[in-house]
Short mmCIF file of C-alpha atoms in Angstrom, two decimals:
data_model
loop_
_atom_site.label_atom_id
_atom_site.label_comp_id
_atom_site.label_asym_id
_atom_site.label_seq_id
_atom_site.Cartn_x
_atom_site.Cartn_y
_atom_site.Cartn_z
CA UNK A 1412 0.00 0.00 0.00
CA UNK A 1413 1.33 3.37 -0.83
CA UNK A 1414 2.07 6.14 1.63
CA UNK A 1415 -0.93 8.03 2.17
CA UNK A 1416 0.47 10.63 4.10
CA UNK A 1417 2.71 11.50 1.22
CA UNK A 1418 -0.17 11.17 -1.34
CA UNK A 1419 -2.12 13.50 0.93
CA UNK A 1420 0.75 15.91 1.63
CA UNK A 1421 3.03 16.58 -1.21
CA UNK A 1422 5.98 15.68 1.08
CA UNK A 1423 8.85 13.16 0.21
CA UNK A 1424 8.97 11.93 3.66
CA UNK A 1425 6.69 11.00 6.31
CA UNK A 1426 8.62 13.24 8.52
CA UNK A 1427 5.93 16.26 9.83
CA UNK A 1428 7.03 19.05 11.68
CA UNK A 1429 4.36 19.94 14.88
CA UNK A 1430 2.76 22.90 14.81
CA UNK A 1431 4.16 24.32 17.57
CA UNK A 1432 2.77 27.61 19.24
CA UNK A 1433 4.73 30.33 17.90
CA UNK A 1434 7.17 28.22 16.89
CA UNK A 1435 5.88 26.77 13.78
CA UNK A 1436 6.55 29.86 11.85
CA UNK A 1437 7.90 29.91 7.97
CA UNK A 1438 11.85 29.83 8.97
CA UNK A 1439 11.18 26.23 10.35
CA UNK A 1440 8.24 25.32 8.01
CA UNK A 1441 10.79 25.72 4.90
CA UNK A 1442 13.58 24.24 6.27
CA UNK A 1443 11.68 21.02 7.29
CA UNK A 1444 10.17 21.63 3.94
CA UNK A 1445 13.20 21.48 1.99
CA UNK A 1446 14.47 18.85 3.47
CA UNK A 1447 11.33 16.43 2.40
CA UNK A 1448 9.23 16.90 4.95
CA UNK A 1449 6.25 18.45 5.84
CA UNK A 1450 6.60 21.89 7.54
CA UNK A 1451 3.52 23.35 9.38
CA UNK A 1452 2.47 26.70 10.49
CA UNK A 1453 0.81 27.16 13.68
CA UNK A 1454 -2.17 29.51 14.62
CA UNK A 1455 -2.12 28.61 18.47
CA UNK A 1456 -0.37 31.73 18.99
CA UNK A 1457 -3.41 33.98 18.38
CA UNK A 1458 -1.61 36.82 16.32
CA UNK A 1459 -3.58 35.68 13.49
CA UNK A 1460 -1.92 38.75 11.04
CA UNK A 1461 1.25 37.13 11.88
CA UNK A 1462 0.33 33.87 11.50
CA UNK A 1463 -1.52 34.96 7.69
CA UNK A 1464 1.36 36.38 6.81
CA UNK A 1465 3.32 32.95 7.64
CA UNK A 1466 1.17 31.34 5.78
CA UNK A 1467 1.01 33.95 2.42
CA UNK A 1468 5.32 32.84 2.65
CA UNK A 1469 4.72 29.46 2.67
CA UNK A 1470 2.51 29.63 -0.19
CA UNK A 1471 4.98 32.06 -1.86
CA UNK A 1472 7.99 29.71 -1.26
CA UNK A 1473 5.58 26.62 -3.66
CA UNK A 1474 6.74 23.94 -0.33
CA UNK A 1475 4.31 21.34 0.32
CA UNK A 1476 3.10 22.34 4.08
CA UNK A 1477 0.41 22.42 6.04
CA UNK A 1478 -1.05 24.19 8.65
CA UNK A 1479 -2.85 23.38 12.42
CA UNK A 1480 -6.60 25.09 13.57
CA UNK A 1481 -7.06 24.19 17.33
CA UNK A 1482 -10.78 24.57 17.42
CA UNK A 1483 -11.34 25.83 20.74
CA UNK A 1484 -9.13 28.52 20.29
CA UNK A 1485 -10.84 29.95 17.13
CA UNK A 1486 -13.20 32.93 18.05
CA UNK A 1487 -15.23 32.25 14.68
CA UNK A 1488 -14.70 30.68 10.82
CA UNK A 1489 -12.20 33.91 9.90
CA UNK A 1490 -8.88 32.36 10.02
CA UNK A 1491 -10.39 28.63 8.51
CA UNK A 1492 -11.69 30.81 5.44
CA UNK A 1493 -8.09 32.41 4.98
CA UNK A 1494 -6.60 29.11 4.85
CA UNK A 1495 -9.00 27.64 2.58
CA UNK A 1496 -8.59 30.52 0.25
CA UNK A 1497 -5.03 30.53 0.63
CA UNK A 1498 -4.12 27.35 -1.54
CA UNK A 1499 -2.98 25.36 1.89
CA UNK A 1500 -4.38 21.45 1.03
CA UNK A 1501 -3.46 20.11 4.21
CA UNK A 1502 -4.42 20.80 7.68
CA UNK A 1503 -4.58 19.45 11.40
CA UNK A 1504 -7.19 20.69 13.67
CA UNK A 1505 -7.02 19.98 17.36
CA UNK A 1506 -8.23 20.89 20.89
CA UNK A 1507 -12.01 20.08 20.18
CA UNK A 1508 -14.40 18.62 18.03
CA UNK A 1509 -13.30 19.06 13.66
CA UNK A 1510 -17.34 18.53 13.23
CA UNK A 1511 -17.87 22.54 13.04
CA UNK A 1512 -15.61 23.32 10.22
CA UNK A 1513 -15.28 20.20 8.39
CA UNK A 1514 -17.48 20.87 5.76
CA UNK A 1515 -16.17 24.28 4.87
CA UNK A 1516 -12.51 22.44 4.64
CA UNK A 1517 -13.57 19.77 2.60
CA UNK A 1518 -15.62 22.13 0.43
CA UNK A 1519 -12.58 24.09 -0.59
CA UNK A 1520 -10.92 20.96 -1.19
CA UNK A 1521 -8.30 20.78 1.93
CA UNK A 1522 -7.21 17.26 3.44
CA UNK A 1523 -7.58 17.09 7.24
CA UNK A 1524 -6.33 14.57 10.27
CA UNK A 1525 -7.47 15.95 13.59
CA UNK A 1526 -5.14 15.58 16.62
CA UNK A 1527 -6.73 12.87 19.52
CA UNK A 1528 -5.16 12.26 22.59
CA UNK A 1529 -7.32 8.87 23.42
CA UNK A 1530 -9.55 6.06 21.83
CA UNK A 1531 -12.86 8.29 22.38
CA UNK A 1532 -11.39 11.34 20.79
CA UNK A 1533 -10.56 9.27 18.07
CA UNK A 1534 -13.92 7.88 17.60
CA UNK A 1535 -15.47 11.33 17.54
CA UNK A 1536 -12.64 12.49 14.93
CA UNK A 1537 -13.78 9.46 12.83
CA UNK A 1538 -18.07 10.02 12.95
CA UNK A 1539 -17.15 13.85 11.99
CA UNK A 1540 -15.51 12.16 8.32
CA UNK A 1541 -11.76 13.01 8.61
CA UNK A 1542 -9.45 12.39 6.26
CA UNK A 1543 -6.53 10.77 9.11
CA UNK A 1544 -5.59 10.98 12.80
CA UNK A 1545 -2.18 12.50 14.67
CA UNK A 1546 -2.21 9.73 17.12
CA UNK A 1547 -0.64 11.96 20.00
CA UNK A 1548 0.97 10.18 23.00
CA UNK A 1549 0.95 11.78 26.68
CA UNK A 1550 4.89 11.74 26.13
CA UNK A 1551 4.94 14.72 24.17
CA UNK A 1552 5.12 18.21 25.10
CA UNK A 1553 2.63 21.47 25.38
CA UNK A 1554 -1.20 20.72 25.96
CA UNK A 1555 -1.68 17.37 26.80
CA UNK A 1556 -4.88 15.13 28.08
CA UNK A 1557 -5.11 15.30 32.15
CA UNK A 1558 -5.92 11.06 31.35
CA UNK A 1559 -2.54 10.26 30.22
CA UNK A 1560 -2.06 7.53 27.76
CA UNK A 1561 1.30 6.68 26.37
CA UNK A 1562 2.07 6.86 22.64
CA UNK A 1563 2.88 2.65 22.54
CA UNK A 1564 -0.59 1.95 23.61
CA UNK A 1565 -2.57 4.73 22.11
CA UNK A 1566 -1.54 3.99 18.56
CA UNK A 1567 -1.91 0.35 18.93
CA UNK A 1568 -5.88 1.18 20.24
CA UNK A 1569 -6.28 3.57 17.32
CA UNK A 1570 -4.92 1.18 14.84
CA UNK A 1571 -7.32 -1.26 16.04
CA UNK A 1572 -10.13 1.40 15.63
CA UNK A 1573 -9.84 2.58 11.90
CA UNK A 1574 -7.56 1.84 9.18
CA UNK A 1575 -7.11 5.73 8.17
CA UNK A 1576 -4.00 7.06 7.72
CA UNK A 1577 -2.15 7.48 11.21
CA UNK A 1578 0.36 10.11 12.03
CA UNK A 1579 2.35 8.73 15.69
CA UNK A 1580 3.36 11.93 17.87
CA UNK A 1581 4.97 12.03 21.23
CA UNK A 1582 8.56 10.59 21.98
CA UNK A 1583 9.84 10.45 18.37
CA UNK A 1584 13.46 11.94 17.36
CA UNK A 1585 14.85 9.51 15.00
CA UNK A 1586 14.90 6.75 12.86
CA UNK A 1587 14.32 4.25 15.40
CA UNK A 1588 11.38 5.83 17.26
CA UNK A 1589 9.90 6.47 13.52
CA UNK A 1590 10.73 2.50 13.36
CA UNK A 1591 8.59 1.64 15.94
CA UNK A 1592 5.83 3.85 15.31
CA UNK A 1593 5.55 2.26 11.62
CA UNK A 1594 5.29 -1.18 13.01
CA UNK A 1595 2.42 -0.45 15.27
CA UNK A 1596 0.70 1.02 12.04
CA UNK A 1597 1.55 4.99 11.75
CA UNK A 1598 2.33 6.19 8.09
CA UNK A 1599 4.39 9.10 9.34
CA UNK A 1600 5.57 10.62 12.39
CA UNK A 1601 5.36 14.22 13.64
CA UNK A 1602 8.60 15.70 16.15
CA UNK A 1603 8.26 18.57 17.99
CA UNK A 1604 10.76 18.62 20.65
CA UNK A 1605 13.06 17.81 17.94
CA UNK A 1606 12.69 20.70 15.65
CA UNK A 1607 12.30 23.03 18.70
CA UNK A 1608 15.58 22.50 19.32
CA UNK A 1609 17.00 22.51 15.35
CA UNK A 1610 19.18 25.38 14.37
CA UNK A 1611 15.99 27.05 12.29
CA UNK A 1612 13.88 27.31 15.42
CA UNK A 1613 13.43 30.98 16.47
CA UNK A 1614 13.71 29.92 20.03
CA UNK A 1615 15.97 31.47 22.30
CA UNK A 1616 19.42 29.29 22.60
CA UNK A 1617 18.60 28.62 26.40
CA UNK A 1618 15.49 27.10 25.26
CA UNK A 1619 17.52 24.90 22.86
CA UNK A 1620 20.36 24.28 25.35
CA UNK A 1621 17.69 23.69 28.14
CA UNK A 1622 16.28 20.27 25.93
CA UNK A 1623 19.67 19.54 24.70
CA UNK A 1624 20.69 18.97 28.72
CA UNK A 1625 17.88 17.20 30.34
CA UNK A 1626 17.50 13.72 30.67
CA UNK A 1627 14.83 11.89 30.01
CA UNK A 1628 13.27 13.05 33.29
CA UNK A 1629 13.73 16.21 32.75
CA UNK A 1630 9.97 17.05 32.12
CA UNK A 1631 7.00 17.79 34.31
CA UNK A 1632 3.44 17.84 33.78
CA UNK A 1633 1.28 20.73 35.69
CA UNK A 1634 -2.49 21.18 36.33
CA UNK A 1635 -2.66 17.99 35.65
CA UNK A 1636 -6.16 17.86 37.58
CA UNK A 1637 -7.86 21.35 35.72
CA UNK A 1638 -6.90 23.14 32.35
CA UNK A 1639 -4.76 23.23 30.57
CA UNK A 1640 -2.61 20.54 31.32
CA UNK A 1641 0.59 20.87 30.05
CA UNK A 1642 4.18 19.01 29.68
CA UNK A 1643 7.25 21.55 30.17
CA UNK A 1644 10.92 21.64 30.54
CA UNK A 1645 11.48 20.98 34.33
CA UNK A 1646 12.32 24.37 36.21
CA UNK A 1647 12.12 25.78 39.37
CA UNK A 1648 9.14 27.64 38.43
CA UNK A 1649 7.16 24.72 36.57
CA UNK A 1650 8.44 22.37 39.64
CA UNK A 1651 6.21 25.09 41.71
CA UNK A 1652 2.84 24.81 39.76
CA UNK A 1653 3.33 21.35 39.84
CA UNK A 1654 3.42 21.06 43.55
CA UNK A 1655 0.99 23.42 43.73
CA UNK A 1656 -1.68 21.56 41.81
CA UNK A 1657 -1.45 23.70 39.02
CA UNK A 1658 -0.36 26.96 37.35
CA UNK A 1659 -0.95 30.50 38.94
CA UNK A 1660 -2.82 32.73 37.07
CA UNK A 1661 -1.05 34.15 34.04
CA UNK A 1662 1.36 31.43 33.52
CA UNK A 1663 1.54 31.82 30.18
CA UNK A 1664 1.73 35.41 30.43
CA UNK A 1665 5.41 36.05 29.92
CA UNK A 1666 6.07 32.76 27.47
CA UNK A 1667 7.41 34.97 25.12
CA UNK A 1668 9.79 36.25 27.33
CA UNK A 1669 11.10 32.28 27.50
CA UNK A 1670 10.75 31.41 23.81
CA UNK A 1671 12.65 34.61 22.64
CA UNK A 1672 14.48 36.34 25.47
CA UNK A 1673 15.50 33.05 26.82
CA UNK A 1674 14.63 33.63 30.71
CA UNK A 1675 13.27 30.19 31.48
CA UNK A 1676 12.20 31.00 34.82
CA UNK A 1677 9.49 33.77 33.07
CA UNK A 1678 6.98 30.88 31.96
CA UNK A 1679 6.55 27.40 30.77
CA UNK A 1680 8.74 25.61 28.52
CA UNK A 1681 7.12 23.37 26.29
CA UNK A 1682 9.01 19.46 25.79
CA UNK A 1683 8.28 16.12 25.82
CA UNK A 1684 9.78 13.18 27.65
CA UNK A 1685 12.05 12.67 24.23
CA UNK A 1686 14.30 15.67 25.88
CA UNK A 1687 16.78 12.73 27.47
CA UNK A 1688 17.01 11.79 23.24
CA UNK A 1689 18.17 14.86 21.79
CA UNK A 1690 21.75 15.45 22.19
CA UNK A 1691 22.57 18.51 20.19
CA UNK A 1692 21.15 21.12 18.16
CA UNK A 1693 21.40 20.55 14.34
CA UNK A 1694 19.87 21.97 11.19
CA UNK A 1695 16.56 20.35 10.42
CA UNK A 1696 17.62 19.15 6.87
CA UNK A 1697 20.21 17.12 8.67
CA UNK A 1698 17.65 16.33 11.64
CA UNK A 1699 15.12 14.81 8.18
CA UNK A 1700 17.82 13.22 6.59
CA UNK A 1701 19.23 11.28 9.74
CA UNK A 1702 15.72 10.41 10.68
CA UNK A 1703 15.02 8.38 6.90
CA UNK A 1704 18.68 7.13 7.45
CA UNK A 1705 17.65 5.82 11.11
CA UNK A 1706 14.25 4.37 9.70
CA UNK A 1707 15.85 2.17 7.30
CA UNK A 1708 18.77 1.00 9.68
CA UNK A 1709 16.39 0.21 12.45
CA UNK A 1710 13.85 -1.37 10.08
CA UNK A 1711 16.73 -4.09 8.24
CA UNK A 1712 18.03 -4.56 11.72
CA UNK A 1713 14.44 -5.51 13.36
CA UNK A 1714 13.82 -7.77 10.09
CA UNK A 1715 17.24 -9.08 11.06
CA UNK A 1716 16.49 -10.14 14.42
CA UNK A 1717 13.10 -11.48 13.12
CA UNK A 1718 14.67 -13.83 11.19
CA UNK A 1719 16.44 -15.00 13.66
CA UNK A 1720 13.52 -16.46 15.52
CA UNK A 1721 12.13 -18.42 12.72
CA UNK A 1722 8.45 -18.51 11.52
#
């Protein structure tokens, strides 16, 4: 069977690039882009002039890319019409139910997978009539499900559930992880903490130096009880809302003081648990290329031992 997240993507690799909250801007997008994979512009942010005009230079560079619409964030259908007029074909939505503006997407032609954090989400996803699934394990980082369910389980359950194209998300930096997602029945796999910390990212290089450092424990998740739950690098000040049972009022406030200015003790850090996998900071072409290298490597090596067994 052939790729489908290629055939519904444009991209040479199954490699996608998360849409991470100003983040996922066209530096990054084009440089994943380039590479073969799929960049992706976020809209999380809320500056949605910003964010259009990411999107009008993604369209202007003629790179296969797509871009993310979480739901719940969206005061009304504005920003969904730009992108359907803009000539994007692909898109994630997330953080609620892709019912509302499904139709107008598929009207204007667009391919969507909606982000699901458990089997129910995914059932939900599937009754609205999407096009594919980002299978998203509670190892990743940024908002996350308060009912945590690991990425090696969760895609296994969704698999089960539909045979629509799968993307795996959460824990996955290389070839191997990409390896193991494929055999439990993803098509592609999306990275974030990976390309957060690639040479394109427009984070501050505390932010990248901060993932680069920490072990695999080197993550926390706070509120875990209210909303929104989140997964951060591990600080003195996310170690406090932890504790505390969740974050103080304005959290968030100051993240752009973190992301860009490179105080990490202003906000929260966004990373997942694959933190204690990433040990540099590389450009993302060579962060794609590795990855295919990795895929194939771990894949002859697992048909290897395989063979060993017997049948």
């Amino acid at each position: 069977m052939a790729n489908r997240v290629l055939a519904h993507t444009g991209a040479r690799y199954p490699i996608v690039q998360a849409p991470m909250g100003w983040i996922a801007r066209s530096r990054l997008a084009a440089a994943v882009s380039r590479a073969g994979g799929l960049g992706m512009i976020e809209t999380s942010s809320g500056e949605v002039d910003a964010c259009r005009a990411e999107i009008d230079a993604m369209v202007a560079e003629g790179l296969p890319f797509g871009v993310n619409l979480p739901l719940m964030f969206l005061r009304d259908d504005t920003l969904v019409r730009y992108v359907a007029d803009a000539g994007v074909r692909f898109v994630t939505t997330s953080a609620g139910s892709p019912a509302r503006y499904l139709p107008m997407l598929k009207e204007h032609g667009l391919t969507v997978y909606h982000v699901v954090p458990s089997v129910r989400a995914a059932r939900k996803a599937l009754e609205a009539g999407v096009d594919g699934l980002v299978v998203e394990g509670a190892e990743g980082g940024g908002f996350k499900n308060p009912d945590e369910v690991s990425l090696l389980v969760l895609l296994q359950a969704v698999r089960a559930l539909t045979d629509l194209p799968l993307i795996a998300a959460g824990g996955i930096v290389d070839g191997r992880g990409m390896a193991a997602a494929f055999t439990l029945g993803a098509e592609a796999v999306q990275m974030g903490t990976r390309f957060l910390s690639s040479a394109e990212s427009p984070v501050h290089g505390n932010y990248k130096q901060a993932v680069v450092t920490a072990d695999e424990t080197g993550t926390v998740v706070v509120n875990r009880s209210g909303s929104p739950t989140m997964r951060v690098l591990k600080t003195d000040y996310s170690s406090g809302l932890a504790a505390a049972g969740g974050p103080a009022g304005g959290s968030l406030a100051a993240v752009k003081r973190l992301y860009f200015e490179g105080d990490m003790e202003a906000s929260l850090a966004s990373a997942g648990q694959s933190v204690g996998l990433v040990d540099a900071v590389r450009p993302a072409g060579e962060i794609v290329e590795e990855t295919m290298r990795g895929f194939h490597a771990a894949l002859r090596e697992t048909a290897k031992r395989a063979g060993e067994l017997g049948t």
